Coordinates of C-alpha atoms in Angstrom, one line a residue:
Chain A
M154 CA -28.2 -19.8 -18.2
C155 CA -29.2 -23.6 -18.2
L156 CA -29.3 -23.6 -14.5
A157 CA -32.1 -25.0 -12.7
V158 CA -32.3 -25.8 -8.6
P159 CA -35.2 -27.9 -6.9
G160 CA -37.4 -26.8 -4.9
R161 CA -40.9 -28.2 -3.3
I162 CA -44.2 -27.2 -4.4
T163 CA -46.2 -25.9 -1.1
R164 CA -50.1 -24.4 -3.2
I165 CA -51.4 -24.9 -6.6
S166 CA -54.0 -22.7 -8.4
D167 CA -55.0 -24.2 -11.0
D168 CA -56.8 -22.6 -13.8
N169 CA -58.8 -23.9 -16.9
D170 CA -55.9 -23.3 -19.2
P171 CA -53.1 -26.3 -17.9
L172 CA -50.2 -23.9 -19.8
L173 CA -51.1 -21.1 -17.0
R174 CA -51.9 -23.9 -14.1
K175 CA -49.1 -22.1 -11.4
G176 CA -47.8 -22.9 -7.8
R177 CA -45.7 -21.2 -5.0
V178 CA -42.5 -23.6 -4.4
D179 CA -40.4 -22.9 -1.5
F180 CA -36.9 -23.1 -2.0
S181 CA -35.3 -23.8 1.6
G182 CA -36.8 -21.3 2.5
I183 CA -37.2 -19.0 -0.2
V184 CA -40.3 -18.5 -2.1
K185 CA -41.1 -18.0 -5.0
E186 CA -44.5 -18.6 -7.8
I187 CA -43.7 -20.5 -10.4
S188 CA -45.6 -21.9 -13.6
L189 CA -46.2 -25.0 -13.8
A190 CA -47.0 -25.9 -17.2
Y191 CA -44.6 -28.2 -17.8
V192 CA -45.4 -30.6 -15.1
P193 CA -49.5 -30.8 -15.4
E194 CA -48.8 -34.2 -13.3
A195 CA -47.5 -32.0 -10.3
Q196 CA -49.4 -32.5 -6.8
I197 CA -48.4 -30.3 -3.3
G198 CA -45.1 -31.6 -1.7
D199 CA -43.2 -33.1 -4.8
Y200 CA -39.9 -31.8 -5.1
V201 CA -39.3 -29.7 -9.1
I202 CA -36.6 -28.7 -11.3
V203 CA -36.9 -24.8 -11.7
H204 CA -35.1 -22.5 -13.9
A205 CA -36.3 -18.7 -15.8
G206 CA -39.7 -19.3 -13.4
F207 CA -41.3 -22.8 -14.6
A208 CA -41.2 -25.8 -13.3
L209 CA -39.0 -28.9 -15.5
S210 CA -39.3 -32.0 -14.2
L211 CA -41.0 -33.7 -11.5
L212 CA -37.5 -34.9 -9.1
G213 CA -37.6 -38.4 -9.0
P214 CA -36.4 -39.3 -5.1
G215 CA -36.1 -42.9 -5.5
E216 CA -33.8 -41.8 -8.8
A217 CA -31.9 -39.5 -6.4
E218 CA -31.6 -42.7 -4.0
A219 CA -30.2 -45.5 -6.3
S220 CA -27.5 -42.8 -7.4
L221 CA -26.2 -42.4 -4.4
Q222 CA -26.3 -46.0 -3.2
A223 CA -24.8 -47.1 -7.0
F224 CA -22.2 -44.8 -5.9
H225 CA -22.0 -46.8 -2.5
E226 CA -21.5 -50.6 -4.5
L227 CA -19.0 -48.1 -6.2
A228 CA -16.7 -47.4 -3.3
E229 CA -17.4 -50.7 -2.1
F230 CA -16.2 -52.4 -5.3
Q231 CA -13.1 -50.2 -5.4
D232 CA -12.1 -51.0 -1.5
K233 CA -11.8 -54.8 -2.0
Q234 CA -9.7 -54.5 -5.4
Chain B
M37 CA -32.4 -30.1 0.8
S38 CA -30.0 -33.0 1.9
L39 CA -30.4 -35.1 -0.8
Q40 CA -29.0 -31.5 -3.0
K41 CA -26.0 -32.1 -0.2
A42 CA -25.7 -35.7 -0.8
F43 CA -24.4 -34.9 -5.1
R44 CA -22.1 -32.2 -2.9
D45 CA -20.2 -34.8 -0.6
P46 CA -16.8 -34.2 -0.9
A47 CA -16.2 -38.3 0.3
A48 CA -18.1 -39.6 -2.9
A49 CA -16.0 -37.3 -5.0
K50 CA -13.3 -38.4 -3.7
R51 CA -14.0 -42.0 -4.2
L52 CA -15.9 -41.5 -7.4
S53 CA -12.4 -40.1 -8.3
A54 CA -10.5 -42.9 -7.5
A55 CA -13.1 -45.4 -9.3
I56 CA -12.2 -43.4 -12.5
A57 CA -8.4 -43.8 -11.6
A58 CA -8.6 -47.6 -11.3
I59 CA -10.6 -47.9 -14.6
T60 CA -8.3 -45.4 -16.7
T61 CA -5.4 -47.0 -18.8
R62 CA -4.9 -44.2 -21.9
P63 CA -5.4 -40.2 -22.3
W64 CA -9.4 -39.6 -23.2
N65 CA -10.4 -36.2 -24.5
I66 CA -14.0 -35.1 -23.7
M67 CA -16.0 -32.7 -23.9
E68 CA -18.9 -30.9 -21.3
V69 CA -21.2 -29.1 -23.9
C70 CA -22.6 -27.2 -21.1
G71 CA -21.2 -24.0 -19.6
G72 CA -22.6 -24.8 -16.4
Q73 CA -20.8 -27.7 -16.1
T74 CA -17.8 -25.8 -16.7
H75 CA -18.6 -23.5 -14.3
S76 CA -18.7 -26.2 -11.4
I77 CA -15.5 -27.9 -12.9
I78 CA -13.5 -25.5 -12.6
K79 CA -15.7 -24.4 -9.5
Y80 CA -14.9 -26.9 -7.7
G81 CA -11.5 -28.9 -9.4
I82 CA -12.8 -32.0 -10.5
D83 CA -10.4 -31.6 -13.5
Q84 CA -7.7 -32.4 -11.7
L85 CA -9.2 -35.0 -9.9
L86 CA -9.0 -36.6 -12.8
P87 CA -5.9 -38.9 -14.2
E88 CA -2.9 -38.3 -16.1
G89 CA -4.1 -37.7 -19.7
V90 CA -7.9 -37.3 -18.9
N91 CA -8.1 -34.3 -20.4
L92 CA -11.7 -31.7 -20.3
I93 CA -12.4 -29.8 -23.2
H94 CA -14.9 -27.2 -22.4
G95 CA -17.5 -27.1 -25.2
P96 CA -20.0 -23.9 -26.9
G97 CA -23.0 -24.7 -24.1
C98 CA -23.5 -21.1 -22.8
P99 CA -26.2 -19.4 -24.7
V100 CA -24.9 -15.7 -23.9
C101 CA -21.2 -16.6 -24.9
V102 CA -22.8 -17.7 -28.2
T103 CA -25.0 -14.6 -28.9
P104 CA -23.7 -12.9 -32.2
L105 CA -22.8 -9.8 -31.5
E106 CA -25.3 -7.9 -34.3
Y107 CA -28.0 -9.3 -31.7
I108 CA -26.4 -7.5 -28.7
D109 CA -26.7 -4.7 -31.2
K110 CA -30.7 -5.4 -32.4
A111 CA -30.9 -5.5 -29.0
L112 CA -29.0 -2.3 -28.1
A113 CA -31.4 -0.6 -31.4
I114 CA -34.4 -1.5 -30.1
A115 CA -34.2 -0.6 -26.4
A116 CA -32.6 3.2 -28.2
L117 CA -36.0 3.7 -29.6
P118 CA -38.2 6.2 -27.2
N119 CA -41.5 5.0 -25.6
V120 CA -39.4 1.5 -25.6
I121 CA -38.6 -0.7 -22.1
L122 CA -36.6 -3.8 -22.9
C123 CA -36.2 -6.7 -20.8
S124 CA -33.9 -9.6 -19.9
F125 CA -32.3 -11.9 -18.3
G126 CA -29.1 -10.4 -16.4
D127 CA -26.4 -12.1 -18.3
M128 CA -27.1 -10.2 -20.9
L129 CA -27.2 -6.8 -20.3
R130 CA -22.9 -7.0 -19.6
V131 CA -22.0 -8.7 -23.1
P132 CA -20.7 -5.6 -24.7
G133 CA -22.1 -4.9 -28.5
S134 CA -20.1 -3.3 -31.4
R135 CA -20.1 0.2 -29.7
Q136 CA -21.8 -0.8 -25.8
D137 CA -23.7 -2.5 -23.6
L138 CA -27.1 -2.6 -22.7
L139 CA -26.1 -1.3 -19.3
G140 CA -24.2 1.2 -20.5
L141 CA -27.1 2.8 -22.5
K142 CA -29.3 2.3 -19.1
A143 CA -27.6 4.6 -17.5
E144 CA -27.6 6.8 -20.4
G145 CA -31.5 6.8 -19.7
A146 CA -32.9 3.7 -21.7
D147 CA -35.0 2.0 -20.4
V148 CA -33.5 -1.8 -19.5
R149 CA -35.3 -4.1 -17.1
I150 CA -33.8 -7.0 -15.6
V151 CA -36.5 -9.4 -15.1
Y152 CA -36.3 -13.6 -13.9
S153 CA -38.8 -15.4 -16.1
P154 CA -39.8 -13.6 -19.7
T155 CA -43.6 -14.4 -18.2
D156 CA -42.4 -10.9 -15.8
A157 CA -41.9 -9.1 -19.4
L158 CA -45.6 -10.3 -20.1
E159 CA -46.4 -8.4 -16.5
I160 CA -44.6 -5.5 -17.0
A161 CA -46.4 -5.0 -20.9
R162 CA -49.6 -5.4 -19.2
K163 CA -48.9 -2.4 -17.0
H164 CA -47.4 -0.4 -19.4
P165 CA -49.9 -0.8 -22.3
N166 CA -49.1 2.4 -24.1
Q167 CA -45.3 1.7 -24.2
E168 CA -43.7 -1.1 -26.6
V169 CA -42.5 -4.5 -24.2
V170 CA -39.6 -6.2 -25.7
F171 CA -37.9 -9.6 -24.1
F172 CA -34.6 -10.3 -25.3
G173 CA -34.3 -13.5 -25.1
V174 CA -31.4 -15.9 -25.3
G175 CA -30.3 -20.2 -24.3
F176 CA -30.8 -23.6 -25.8
E177 CA -33.9 -26.0 -25.0
T178 CA -33.9 -25.1 -21.5
T179 CA -35.1 -21.7 -21.6
A180 CA -36.7 -22.0 -25.1
P181 CA -39.8 -23.9 -23.4
T182 CA -40.1 -20.8 -20.7
I183 CA -39.7 -17.9 -24.1
G184 CA -42.5 -19.7 -26.0
L185 CA -45.0 -20.1 -22.9
A186 CA -44.9 -15.5 -23.1
A187 CA -45.3 -15.5 -27.2
Y188 CA -48.0 -18.0 -26.2
Q189 CA -49.6 -16.3 -23.7
A190 CA -49.3 -12.6 -25.4
K191 CA -50.9 -13.8 -28.6
Q192 CA -53.3 -15.6 -26.4
S193 CA -54.2 -12.2 -24.7
Q194 CA -53.6 -10.7 -27.6
L195 CA -51.2 -8.3 -26.1
N196 CA -50.1 -6.1 -29.2
N197 CA -47.2 -4.2 -27.2
F198 CA -45.4 -6.9 -26.0
S199 CA -42.3 -8.7 -28.7
L200 CA -39.5 -11.0 -29.1
L201 CA -36.1 -10.7 -29.9
A202 CA -35.4 -14.5 -29.4
C203 CA -32.3 -16.1 -30.6
H204 CA -32.5 -20.0 -29.4
V205 CA -30.1 -22.5 -29.8
R206 CA -29.9 -26.4 -30.2
V207 CA -27.4 -28.4 -28.7
P208 CA -27.1 -32.1 -31.2
P209 CA -26.9 -29.8 -34.9
V210 CA -23.4 -27.7 -32.8
I211 CA -22.2 -31.6 -31.3
E212 CA -22.7 -32.9 -35.4
A213 CA -20.7 -29.9 -36.4
L214 CA -17.5 -30.1 -33.7
L215 CA -17.4 -34.0 -34.8
D216 CA -17.7 -32.7 -38.5
S217 CA -15.1 -31.4 -37.8
P218 CA -11.3 -32.0 -39.6
D219 CA -9.5 -31.1 -36.6
N220 CA -11.8 -32.5 -33.9
R221 CA -10.3 -34.5 -30.6
V222 CA -12.9 -35.0 -29.0
Q223 CA -14.0 -39.1 -28.2
G224 CA -16.9 -38.8 -25.7
F225 CA -19.1 -36.5 -24.4
L226 CA -21.2 -35.4 -21.1
G227 CA -25.1 -33.7 -22.5
A228 CA -26.4 -31.1 -21.2
G229 CA -28.3 -32.3 -18.5
H230 CA -31.4 -29.5 -18.1
V231 CA -31.5 -29.6 -21.9
C232 CA -32.4 -33.4 -21.7
T233 CA -34.9 -32.2 -19.1
I234 CA -36.8 -31.3 -22.2
M235 CA -35.8 -32.7 -25.3
G236 CA -35.5 -36.8 -23.7
C237 CA -31.8 -38.7 -24.8
G238 CA -33.4 -39.8 -28.2
E239 CA -31.8 -37.4 -30.7
Y240 CA -28.4 -38.3 -29.3
V241 CA -28.1 -41.9 -30.2
P242 CA -28.2 -41.0 -34.0
L243 CA -25.1 -38.8 -33.1
A244 CA -23.3 -41.8 -30.5
E245 CA -24.1 -44.4 -33.2
R246 CA -22.9 -41.9 -36.6
Y247 CA -19.7 -41.1 -34.7
R248 CA -18.9 -43.3 -32.7
V249 CA -18.7 -41.2 -29.6
P250 CA -20.1 -41.9 -26.2
I251 CA -23.0 -39.1 -24.8
V252 CA -23.3 -39.3 -21.1
I253 CA -26.8 -36.9 -20.3
T254 CA -25.0 -35.2 -16.5
G255 CA -26.0 -33.1 -13.6
F256 CA -24.3 -30.1 -12.4
E257 CA -23.4 -31.1 -8.9
P258 CA -19.4 -32.1 -8.6
V259 CA -20.6 -35.8 -8.0
D260 CA -23.0 -35.7 -10.5
V261 CA -19.9 -34.2 -13.0
L262 CA -17.6 -37.3 -11.8
H263 CA -20.5 -39.5 -12.3
G264 CA -21.2 -38.7 -16.5
L265 CA -17.0 -38.6 -16.8
Y266 CA -17.0 -42.7 -14.7
A267 CA -20.0 -43.4 -16.9
C268 CA -18.4 -41.8 -20.3
I269 CA -14.9 -43.1 -19.6
K270 CA -15.9 -46.7 -19.1
Q271 CA -17.4 -46.8 -21.9
L272 CA -14.1 -45.6 -23.7
E273 CA -12.8 -47.9 -22.2
E274 CA -14.8 -51.4 -23.2
G275 CA -15.0 -50.0 -26.9
R276 CA -19.4 -48.7 -26.5
F277 CA -20.5 -45.8 -27.8
E278 CA -24.1 -45.5 -26.1
V279 CA -26.7 -42.6 -25.0
E280 CA -26.8 -43.0 -21.4
N281 CA -28.8 -41.1 -19.2
A282 CA -26.4 -40.4 -14.8
Y283 CA -28.8 -38.1 -14.2
R284 CA -32.0 -39.8 -14.0
R285 CA -33.4 -37.8 -10.7
V286 CA -33.8 -35.1 -13.5
V287 CA -33.9 -36.5 -16.9
R288 CA -36.7 -39.0 -18.6
E289 CA -36.1 -41.1 -22.0
H290 CA -38.4 -38.5 -23.3
G291 CA -37.8 -35.8 -21.6
N292 CA -40.6 -33.2 -21.2
P293 CA -43.7 -33.8 -23.8
A294 CA -46.1 -30.7 -22.8
A295 CA -42.6 -28.7 -23.1
Q296 CA -41.8 -30.1 -26.5
Q297 CA -45.6 -29.5 -28.2
L298 CA -45.5 -26.0 -27.2
L299 CA -41.6 -25.8 -28.7
R300 CA -43.3 -27.2 -31.6
Q301 CA -46.9 -25.0 -31.5
V302 CA -44.1 -21.5 -31.4
F303 CA -41.1 -22.0 -33.0
E304 CA -39.4 -23.2 -36.4
V305 CA -35.9 -25.1 -36.6
V306 CA -33.9 -22.5 -38.7
D307 CA -30.1 -22.8 -39.3
R308 CA -28.1 -20.0 -36.6
N309 CA -25.0 -18.0 -36.7
W310 CA -23.5 -19.5 -33.6
R311 CA -20.2 -16.7 -32.3
G312 CA -16.9 -18.3 -32.6
L313 CA -18.6 -21.0 -34.5
G314 CA -20.0 -19.3 -37.8
T315 CA -23.4 -21.3 -39.1
I316 CA -24.6 -24.3 -38.0
K317 CA -26.7 -26.2 -39.7
H318 CA -30.6 -26.2 -38.4
G319 CA -29.0 -24.7 -35.0
G320 CA -31.5 -22.5 -34.0
L321 CA -34.9 -22.1 -33.2
A322 CA -36.6 -19.1 -34.8
L323 CA -40.6 -17.9 -34.1
N324 CA -42.8 -20.0 -36.7
D325 CA -44.8 -17.7 -39.2
D326 CA -48.4 -17.9 -36.6
Y327 CA -46.0 -15.6 -34.2
R328 CA -44.9 -13.2 -36.3
D329 CA -46.5 -10.3 -34.9
F330 CA -44.7 -10.7 -32.1
N331 CA -41.4 -10.8 -33.5
A332 CA -39.1 -7.6 -32.2
E333 CA -37.0 -8.0 -35.5
R334 CA -39.7 -7.4 -38.0
R335 CA -42.0 -5.1 -36.2
F336 CA -38.8 -2.8 -35.2
S337 CA -37.3 -3.9 -38.8
V338 CA -33.8 -4.6 -37.3
D339 CA -33.3 -7.5 -39.2
A340 CA -30.5 -6.0 -41.1
I341 CA -28.2 -5.7 -38.8
A342 CA -24.9 -7.1 -39.4
T343 CA -21.9 -7.1 -36.9
Q344 CA -17.9 -8.0 -37.0
E345 CA -16.6 -9.9 -34.4
P346 CA -13.3 -8.1 -32.7
V347 CA -10.5 -9.8 -34.3
A348 CA -8.2 -10.0 -31.4
C349 CA -11.0 -12.7 -28.9
R350 CA -10.5 -16.0 -29.7
S351 CA -13.2 -17.4 -27.9
G352 CA -14.1 -19.4 -31.3
D353 CA -10.9 -21.5 -30.5
V354 CA -11.9 -22.0 -27.1
L355 CA -15.4 -22.8 -27.6
K356 CA -14.1 -25.8 -30.2
G357 CA -11.7 -26.9 -27.5
L358 CA -8.6 -25.9 -29.8
L359 CA -7.1 -23.3 -27.2
K360 CA -7.5 -23.4 -23.2
P361 CA -8.9 -20.1 -21.8
S362 CA -5.2 -19.3 -20.4
E363 CA -3.5 -20.0 -23.7
C364 CA -5.5 -17.5 -24.9
S365 CA -2.3 -14.3 -25.6
E366 CA -4.9 -11.5 -24.3
F367 CA -6.5 -13.6 -21.2
G368 CA -6.2 -11.7 -18.2
V369 CA -4.1 -8.8 -20.2
R370 CA -6.7 -7.1 -22.2
C371 CA -9.5 -9.3 -21.3
T372 CA -11.2 -9.9 -18.4
P373 CA -14.9 -10.0 -17.2
E374 CA -14.3 -6.3 -16.4
K375 CA -13.8 -5.7 -19.6
P376 CA -14.4 -8.6 -22.0
L377 CA -12.9 -8.8 -25.3
G378 CA -15.4 -11.5 -26.2
A379 CA -18.5 -13.6 -24.9
T380 CA -16.4 -16.5 -23.3
M381 CA -15.6 -13.8 -20.9
V382 CA -19.0 -12.6 -20.2
S383 CA -21.1 -14.6 -18.2
S384 CA -19.6 -16.7 -15.4
E385 CA -20.8 -19.3 -18.3
G386 CA -17.9 -18.9 -20.3
A387 CA -14.5 -20.6 -20.1
C388 CA -12.5 -17.6 -19.7
A389 CA -14.5 -15.9 -17.2
A390 CA -14.7 -19.6 -15.2
Y391 CA -11.1 -19.6 -15.2
Y392 CA -9.9 -16.2 -14.3
R393 CA -13.1 -16.2 -11.6
Y394 CA -10.9 -19.6 -10.3
R395 CA -7.7 -19.5 -11.3
R396 CA -6.4 -16.2 -11.3
L397 CA -2.9 -17.1 -10.9
Q398 CA -2.7 -20.7 -12.5
H399 CA -1.8 -20.9 -16.3
G400 CA -3.4 -24.0 -17.2

């Protein structure tokens, strides 16, 4: 129910009311119109996490890389044990 | 997307499970609150990658499962009225009410439609100005802003043939109710990542401190879940009880301010009956007074419908972690996803349905 999937913003149509801002989001080839009401800072090219037709959060690729790096270091630590 | 793949990497999962084994010195009971995580855990067999004695308790975080039966009956009563189009998310249509489900009613000719987003129901209302369009929405804090925006837009554009049957629930009060329960066995929590995407991490700090439980905000991919478990067990082993964000690529400390502002505009916090758990204080969100004209319960006078739960279903014990799905005498016998006795078997995020789907032949 709280499933949310990442996709990339390919187009944005602005509106006078920021709550009515929409964009086209590409989910690995499937493109849907998504509400950008809750990501006012989103720009074309950004990755967003989408739930029920709404972008809920910008995906921080830097944070993702940092997590993966942390797992990697954890593994190296394990290997030394 | 390659990053998504990285969080499903079997090698990374294996390394994390080795790391978990290396730090675990005794048994721990950890609850994943969110049904999406339950589904992931059972699908990928994450619980079988854990050391002996680390027990995962599947929590009440499936909104379809905890929606009281009377709300299904209210939706059925509204959908059966002439001139009504009832829209909902697909997983609500198969939940049995006391006599039938919405799909059955649709087969009898009622206009019941599945929509991807609550705002799709607004479009249907605009296209059918002479009919009443009702969106039946359930969900946690993740989903509430999507339904809230539909209410906001309907009010802005004075779309008077649109209304909402909304039954929303909040995570922190149910965690508190579980921890307050005398038979609580949970020692640490994986926090629901997408709920925290909206609400942030702050609400959980008093719970972690007061009840001395670590709460680790966790994502949904197998590597995310294992990362959350590693962080939770590490805290337990070290005697720390903190709120920790293990899903930083999505969850910000303060959540999503724009969504929180809309929630405050449209909803109010109310006590709410959770299926299988009873009334949870402050456990729900309801449309506030400014939006009473868009409340379908008032508009169609179904507020008084009350329904008893079937006695044979022990989903309440499953939701509290007192019973594994496969320990229920009805599991797979009189209760299957095709003919569910209770909601934990209806939704693919329900613990019973996940066990049935991925472990048909195993009991355990």
